[in-house]
């Protein structure tokens, strides 16, 4: 049992160095093209220092904070699946010479990766993808290699966004397991530090290489208060009581026509979703027929090709595709994997170009009004 520790901001680079010295490539949030994305970090200066994000249905904007928070934002368009479940993977290549056919298996590498800044909802999403890729009869070897080698430094959210609803999905905003280290960022004027919890023996070893001290009771209480305040700030909520039966009994609800009139079938919601895992395969050959490749690529249930079976698409209409996606996420996923397919990260709401809101659609099918809470007014630090 490790007591919580305090890691001061001025020593934060030691954490990155400790990870790098152990041979890990450190990936985390950074600002690029007006958004916070995940990429390789050289030092803490690469983090979104002093930036926060504002989100609403179909809207995302970065703005400066009045402090130098390293993790003062919610989540961006990318999730950790881009590292664990790549968007494009070559499965094999084949060469033909005369009548001889040679198939070359791919040797996929799995670098040692450290994920810094993983949110609680994202930890739950990784756990869901673990079930998909590792929990069944067929194990994805590439996912397995990447996942087993990954170190996770979780950072509890210090504020929630307008499209967040992880609290109602029991997926956040505070992590209780699944991490090697978990941090809560605390800023009080010039006093800037991280309450640090150890989740695994590896996390404890890494922390030993970083200057830290035991957390005082008052500092632990401050972290608990931040966790509670963030849970209260959720911009949205999803009532999950009986949700599986609700959706199973409402395949013909008129709301599916309503949402179909708005949905563009662009597939953004599936691309940004940290749990969506569907793929397709693409074969290409050269013009001489001597060389061929097979690629696995992310796919979306919003394309008509996705359900194409011997002569036609099973889900030919927009209505059937949206209904399939939402019913899978919130109902059939439970039968398939034993959990919901949604962790309430809000990305599908923010990055839907027409602002379709999964929480609003569920409430409409329940026969209730608009479910969203009025966003709490926030100060310049993003605090309600
Ligand atoms: S369905 Fe939407 S809110 Fe739920 S996990 Fe996926 S992107 Fe996040
Ligand atoms: S719900 Fe929104 S993001 Fe998803 S396919 Fe329709 S328009 Fe695109």
Coordinates of C-alpha atoms and ligand atoms in Angstrom, one line a residue:
X1 CA 0.0 0.0 0.0
X2 CA 1.5 3.3 -1.1
X3 CA 0.5 6.5 0.6
X4 CA -0.3 9.4 -1.9
X5 CA 2.7 11.6 -2.7
X6 CA 3.3 15.1 -3.9
X7 CA 5.2 15.8 -7.1
X8 CA 5.9 19.4 -7.6
X9 CA 5.5 21.1 -11.0
X10 CA 9.2 22.1 -11.2
X11 CA 10.1 18.4 -10.9
X12 CA 7.6 17.2 -13.5
X13 CA 10.2 16.8 -16.2
X14 CA 11.9 14.2 -14.0
X15 CA 8.8 12.0 -14.5
X16 CA 9.3 12.2 -18.3
X17 CA 13.0 11.5 -17.9
X18 CA 12.4 8.5 -15.7
X19 CA 10.1 7.0 -18.3
X20 CA 12.5 7.8 -21.2
X21 CA 15.4 6.4 -19.3
X22 CA 13.5 3.1 -19.0
X23 CA 13.3 3.1 -22.8
X24 CA 9.7 4.3 -23.1
X25 CA 8.5 6.7 -25.8
X26 CA 6.4 9.2 -23.9
X27 CA 3.1 10.1 -25.6
X28 CA 0.7 12.7 -24.2
X29 CA -1.4 15.8 -25.0
X30 CA 0.0 18.7 -27.1
X31 CA -1.5 21.6 -29.0
X32 CA -1.6 21.2 -32.8
X33 CA -3.8 22.8 -35.4
X34 CA -6.1 24.4 -32.8
X35 CA -6.8 21.2 -30.9
X36 CA -5.2 19.1 -28.2
X37 CA -4.0 15.9 -29.7
X38 CA -1.8 13.0 -28.5
X39 CA 1.7 12.8 -29.8
X40 CA 5.3 12.1 -28.6
X41 CA 6.5 14.5 -25.9
X42 CA 10.0 15.7 -25.5
X43 CA 9.5 17.6 -22.2
X44 CA 6.7 19.1 -20.1
X45 CA 7.0 22.2 -22.3
X46 CA 5.3 20.2 -25.1
X47 CA 2.1 19.8 -22.9
X48 CA -0.8 22.2 -23.4
X49 CA 0.6 24.6 -20.8
X50 CA -2.1 27.2 -19.9
X51 CA -4.6 26.0 -22.4
X52 CA -8.2 24.8 -21.9
X53 CA -10.9 23.6 -24.3
X54 CA -14.5 24.7 -24.7
X55 CA -16.9 22.1 -26.1
X56 CA -20.5 21.9 -27.2
X57 CA -22.4 19.9 -29.7
X58 CA -20.5 20.4 -33.0
X59 CA -18.2 22.9 -31.5
X60 CA -14.6 22.9 -30.1
X61 CA -12.3 25.8 -29.3
X62 CA -9.1 26.2 -27.4
X63 CA -8.6 29.2 -25.2
X64 CA -5.9 30.5 -22.8
X65 CA -6.3 30.0 -19.1
X66 CA -5.1 32.4 -16.5
X67 CA -2.6 29.9 -15.1
X68 CA 0.0 27.5 -16.3
X69 CA -1.9 24.2 -15.8
X70 CA -0.4 21.3 -17.7
X71 CA -3.7 19.4 -17.9
X72 CA -6.3 22.1 -17.7
X73 CA -8.5 20.8 -20.5
X74 CA -10.9 17.9 -21.0
X75 CA -10.3 15.6 -24.0
X76 CA -9.5 16.3 -27.6
X77 CA -10.6 14.6 -30.8
X78 CA -8.0 11.7 -30.5
X79 CA -8.0 8.8 -28.1
X80 CA -5.4 6.3 -27.1
X81 CA -6.8 3.8 -29.5
X82 CA -4.6 5.5 -32.2
X83 CA -1.6 3.9 -30.4
X84 CA -3.1 0.6 -29.4
X85 CA -5.5 -0.1 -32.3
X86 CA -3.9 1.6 -35.3
X87 CA -6.1 3.1 -38.0
X88 CA -4.2 1.3 -40.8
X89 CA -2.2 -1.9 -40.4
X90 CA -0.7 -4.0 -43.3
X91 CA -1.5 -7.6 -42.6
X92 CA 0.5 -9.3 -45.3
X93 CA 2.0 -8.9 -48.7
X94 CA 2.4 -11.4 -51.5
X95 CA 4.7 -11.8 -54.4
X96 CA 4.2 -13.9 -57.5
X97 CA 7.0 -15.0 -59.7
X98 CA 5.8 -17.2 -62.5
X99 CA 3.7 -19.9 -60.8
X100 CA 5.3 -19.3 -57.4
X101 CA 3.4 -17.4 -54.8
X102 CA 5.1 -16.2 -51.7
X103 CA 3.1 -14.6 -48.8
X104 CA 5.2 -12.5 -46.4
X105 CA 3.8 -12.1 -42.9
X106 CA 4.2 -8.7 -41.4
X107 CA 6.6 -8.3 -38.5
X108 CA 4.8 -5.6 -36.5
X109 CA 6.8 -3.8 -33.9
X110 CA 5.4 -2.8 -30.5
X111 CA 7.5 0.0 -29.1
X112 CA 7.6 0.6 -25.3
X113 CA 5.1 3.4 -24.9
X114 CA 4.2 5.5 -21.9
X115 CA 0.8 7.2 -22.0
X116 CA 0.9 10.4 -20.0
X117 CA -2.4 12.3 -19.3
X118 CA -4.9 9.4 -19.7
X119 CA -8.3 10.5 -18.4
X120 CA -10.5 8.2 -16.3
X121 CA -13.0 7.8 -19.1
X122 CA -10.2 6.8 -21.4
X123 CA -8.9 4.2 -19.0
X124 CA -12.4 2.7 -19.1
X125 CA -12.3 2.8 -22.9
X126 CA -9.0 1.0 -22.9
X127 CA -10.5 -1.6 -20.6
X128 CA -13.4 -2.0 -23.0
X129 CA -11.1 -2.5 -26.0
X130 CA -9.1 -5.0 -23.9
X131 CA -12.2 -7.1 -23.8
X132 CA -12.8 -6.8 -27.5
X133 CA -9.2 -7.6 -28.6
X134 CA -7.9 -9.8 -25.8
X135 CA -11.0 -11.2 -24.0
X136 CA -12.3 -13.6 -26.6
X137 CA -11.2 -16.7 -28.4
X138 CA -9.3 -14.7 -31.0
X139 CA -6.7 -12.4 -29.6
X140 CA -5.3 -9.5 -31.7
X141 CA -1.5 -10.1 -31.3
X142 CA -0.5 -6.6 -32.3
X143 CA -2.9 -5.0 -29.8
X144 CA -1.7 -7.4 -27.2
X145 CA 1.9 -6.5 -27.7
X146 CA 1.3 -2.8 -27.6
X147 CA -1.0 -3.0 -24.6
X148 CA 1.2 -5.2 -22.5
X149 CA 4.2 -2.9 -23.0
X150 CA 2.3 0.3 -22.2
X151 CA 2.8 2.3 -19.0
X152 CA -0.2 4.5 -18.0
X153 CA 0.1 7.8 -16.1
X154 CA -3.5 8.8 -15.5
X155 CA -4.4 12.4 -14.8
X156 CA -7.7 13.0 -13.1
X157 CA -9.8 15.7 -14.7
X158 CA -9.8 19.0 -12.7
X159 CA -12.8 20.3 -14.7
X160 CA -15.5 18.7 -16.8
X161 CA -16.6 19.8 -20.3
X162 CA -20.1 20.7 -21.5
X163 CA -20.3 17.4 -23.5
X164 CA -18.9 15.2 -20.7
X165 CA -21.1 12.6 -19.0
X166 CA -18.6 10.1 -17.7
X167 CA -20.0 10.4 -14.2
X168 CA -23.4 9.0 -15.3
X169 CA -21.6 6.1 -17.1
X170 CA -19.6 5.3 -13.9
X171 CA -16.4 5.9 -16.0
X172 CA -15.0 9.0 -14.4
X173 CA -14.0 11.7 -13.7
X174 CA -11.6 10.0 -11.1
X175 CA -9.7 6.8 -11.8
X176 CA -9.6 4.1 -9.1
X177 CA -7.6 1.4 -11.0
X178 CA -6.0 0.5 -14.3
X179 CA -3.1 3.0 -14.0
X180 CA 0.5 2.7 -13.0
X181 CA 0.5 6.3 -11.6
X182 CA -2.5 8.7 -11.2
X183 CA -2.1 12.4 -10.8
X184 CA -4.4 15.2 -9.6
X185 CA -3.1 18.7 -10.6
X186 CA -3.5 21.3 -7.9
X187 CA -2.8 25.0 -8.5
X188 CA -3.1 27.6 -5.8
X189 CA -1.5 30.9 -7.0
X190 CA 2.2 30.1 -7.4
X191 CA 1.8 26.8 -5.6
X192 CA 1.6 24.1 -8.4
X193 CA 1.8 20.4 -7.6
X194 CA 0.4 17.0 -8.3
X195 CA -1.1 14.6 -5.8
X196 CA 0.3 11.3 -7.0
X197 CA -1.1 7.8 -6.4
X198 CA 0.7 4.6 -7.2
X199 CA -1.3 1.8 -8.9
X200 CA 1.3 -0.9 -9.7
X201 CA 4.8 -1.9 -8.6
X202 CA 6.2 -0.5 -11.9
X203 CA 4.5 2.9 -11.0
X204 CA 6.2 2.8 -7.6
X205 CA 9.6 2.1 -9.2
X206 CA 9.1 5.0 -11.6
X207 CA 8.1 7.4 -8.8
X208 CA 11.2 6.5 -6.9
X209 CA 13.2 8.1 -9.6
X210 CA 11.3 11.4 -9.3
X211 CA 11.7 13.9 -6.4
X212 CA 8.6 13.6 -4.3
X213 CA 7.4 13.6 -0.7
X214 CA 4.4 12.2 1.2
X215 CA 1.2 14.1 0.8
X216 CA -0.2 15.9 3.8
X217 CA -3.8 15.3 4.8
X218 CA -4.8 18.8 3.7
X219 CA -3.4 18.2 0.2
X220 CA -5.2 14.9 -0.1
X221 CA -8.4 16.7 0.9
X222 CA -7.8 19.3 -1.8
X223 CA -7.5 16.6 -4.4
X224 CA -10.7 14.9 -3.2
X225 CA -12.5 18.3 -3.4
X226 CA -11.3 18.7 -7.0
X227 CA -12.6 15.2 -7.9
X228 CA -16.0 16.0 -6.3
X229 CA -16.3 19.4 -8.0
X230 CA -15.4 17.9 -11.4
X231 CA -18.1 15.3 -11.0
X232 CA -20.6 18.1 -10.3
X233 CA -19.6 20.0 -13.5
X234 CA -20.7 17.4 -16.0
X235 CA -22.4 19.2 -18.8
X236 CA -24.6 16.3 -19.6
X237 CA -25.9 13.1 -18.1
X238 CA -27.3 9.8 -19.5
X239 CA -29.9 7.9 -17.6
X240 CA -28.7 4.2 -18.0
X241 CA -31.5 2.6 -16.0
X242 CA -33.0 -0.2 -18.1
X243 CA -31.3 1.3 -21.2
X244 CA -30.8 -2.1 -22.9
X245 CA -34.5 -2.9 -22.7
X246 CA -35.5 0.6 -23.6
X247 CA -33.6 0.4 -26.9
X248 CA -34.6 -3.2 -27.6
X249 CA -38.2 -2.2 -27.3
X250 CA -38.0 0.9 -29.4
X251 CA -36.7 -0.2 -32.8
X252 CA -39.6 1.6 -34.5
X253 CA -39.6 4.8 -32.3
X254 CA -40.2 7.9 -34.5
X255 CA -37.1 9.5 -33.0
X256 CA -34.9 7.4 -35.4
X257 CA -36.5 9.2 -38.3
X258 CA -35.9 12.5 -36.6
X259 CA -32.2 11.9 -36.0
X260 CA -31.9 10.4 -39.5
X261 CA -33.0 13.7 -41.0
X262 CA -30.1 15.4 -39.2
X263 CA -27.3 12.8 -39.5
X264 CA -24.9 13.2 -42.4
X265 CA -23.5 9.6 -42.0
X266 CA -20.0 11.2 -42.0
X267 CA -18.8 8.6 -39.5
X268 CA -17.0 11.2 -37.3
X269 CA -18.7 9.8 -34.2
X270 CA -17.2 6.4 -34.7
X271 CA -13.8 7.7 -35.6
X272 CA -13.4 9.8 -32.5
X273 CA -15.1 7.2 -30.2
X274 CA -12.4 5.6 -27.9
X275 CA -14.3 2.3 -27.9
X276 CA -15.3 1.8 -31.5
X277 CA -13.2 -0.9 -33.0
X278 CA -14.6 -1.9 -36.3
X279 CA -12.3 -2.5 -39.2
X280 CA -12.4 -3.5 -42.9
X281 CA -9.8 -5.1 -45.1
X282 CA -8.5 -3.7 -48.4
X283 CA -6.6 -5.6 -50.9
X284 CA -4.5 -3.9 -53.6
X285 CA -2.5 -5.4 -56.4
X286 CA 0.0 -4.0 -58.9
X287 CA -1.0 -3.8 -62.6
X288 CA 1.1 -6.8 -63.5
X289 CA -0.5 -9.0 -60.9
X290 CA 2.9 -9.8 -59.3
X291 CA 2.5 -8.0 -56.0
X292 CA -0.4 -7.7 -53.6
X293 CA -1.0 -6.3 -50.1
X294 CA -3.8 -6.6 -47.6
X295 CA -4.5 -3.7 -45.2
X296 CA -6.7 -3.5 -42.2
X297 CA -8.3 -0.1 -41.7
X298 CA -10.7 1.5 -39.3
X299 CA -14.2 1.4 -40.7
X300 CA -17.5 2.9 -39.6
X301 CA -21.0 1.5 -39.3
X302 CA -22.2 4.7 -40.9
X303 CA -20.9 3.7 -44.4
X304 CA -23.2 1.7 -46.6
X305 CA -20.3 -0.7 -47.5
X306 CA -20.0 -1.7 -43.8
X307 CA -23.1 -3.9 -44.0
X308 CA -22.7 -4.9 -47.6
X309 CA -23.5 -8.6 -47.9
X310 CA -24.0 -10.6 -51.2
X311 CA -25.6 -7.9 -53.4
X312 CA -26.7 -5.2 -51.1
X313 CA -26.3 -3.3 -47.8
X314 CA -28.3 -4.6 -44.9
X315 CA -28.5 -1.1 -43.5
X316 CA -29.3 1.0 -46.5
X317 CA -30.9 3.9 -44.7
X318 CA -29.4 6.6 -42.5
X319 CA -32.0 5.7 -39.9
X320 CA -30.9 2.1 -39.8
X321 CA -27.2 3.1 -39.4
X322 CA -27.7 5.6 -36.6
X323 CA -30.0 3.1 -34.8
X324 CA -27.4 0.3 -35.2
X325 CA -24.6 2.5 -33.9
X326 CA -26.5 3.8 -30.8
X327 CA -28.2 0.5 -30.1
X328 CA -24.8 -1.3 -30.3
X329 CA -23.1 1.3 -28.0
X330 CA -25.7 1.3 -25.3
X331 CA -27.5 -2.1 -25.5
X332 CA -26.2 -5.0 -27.6
X333 CA -22.6 -4.2 -26.5
X334 CA -23.8 -5.1 -23.0
X335 CA -24.9 -8.6 -24.2
X336 CA -21.7 -8.9 -26.3
X337 CA -19.0 -7.8 -23.8
X338 CA -20.8 -7.4 -20.5
X339 CA -20.3 -3.6 -20.4
X340 CA -21.7 -0.5 -22.1
X341 CA -19.8 0.6 -25.2
X342 CA -19.9 4.2 -24.0
X343 CA -17.8 5.8 -21.4
X344 CA -19.4 9.3 -21.6
X345 CA -16.3 11.1 -23.0
X346 CA -18.6 13.3 -25.1
X347 CA -16.4 13.2 -28.2
X348 CA -19.2 12.0 -30.5
X349 CA -21.2 15.1 -29.5
X350 CA -18.5 17.6 -29.9
X351 CA -17.2 16.3 -33.2
X352 CA -20.5 15.6 -34.9
X353 CA -20.7 18.4 -37.5
X354 CA -24.4 18.8 -36.8
X355 CA -24.2 18.4 -33.1
X356 CA -26.2 15.2 -32.7
X357 CA -26.2 14.3 -29.0
X358 CA -26.4 10.7 -27.9
X359 CA -27.7 11.7 -24.5
X360 CA -30.5 13.8 -26.1
X361 CA -31.5 10.9 -28.4
X362 CA -31.8 8.5 -25.5
X363 CA -33.9 10.9 -23.5
X364 CA -36.1 11.6 -26.5
X365 CA -36.7 7.8 -26.8
X366 CA -37.5 7.7 -23.1
X367 CA -40.1 10.3 -23.8
X368 CA -38.4 13.0 -21.8
X369 CA -37.4 16.5 -22.8
X370 CA -33.9 17.7 -23.5
X371 CA -31.5 16.1 -20.9
X372 CA -28.6 18.5 -20.9
X373 CA -27.9 20.4 -17.7
X374 CA -27.3 24.1 -18.3
X375 CA -23.5 24.5 -18.5
X376 CA -22.2 25.9 -15.2
X377 CA -20.6 29.3 -15.4
X378 CA -16.9 29.0 -15.2
X379 CA -14.1 31.2 -14.1
X380 CA -10.9 31.8 -16.0
X381 CA -9.5 28.7 -14.7
X382 CA -12.4 26.7 -16.1
X383 CA -13.8 26.1 -12.6
X384 CA -17.5 26.3 -11.9
Ligands
LIG1 S1 -20.3 6.9 -27.7 FE1 -19.6 9.1 -27.7 S2 -19.6 9.6 -25.5 FE2 -19.7 7.4 -25.6 S3 -17.5 6.7 -25.5 FE3 -18.1 6.9 -27.7 S4 -17.5 9.0 -28.3 FE4 -17.5 8.9 -26.1
LIG2 S1 -24.2 11.3 -35.8 FE1 -23.1 13.1 -36.5 S2 -20.9 12.4 -36.5 FE2 -22.2 10.6 -36.4 S3 -22.4 10.0 -38.6 FE3 -24.2 11.3 -38.1 S4 -23.5 13.4 -38.6 FE4 -21.7 12.2 -38.6

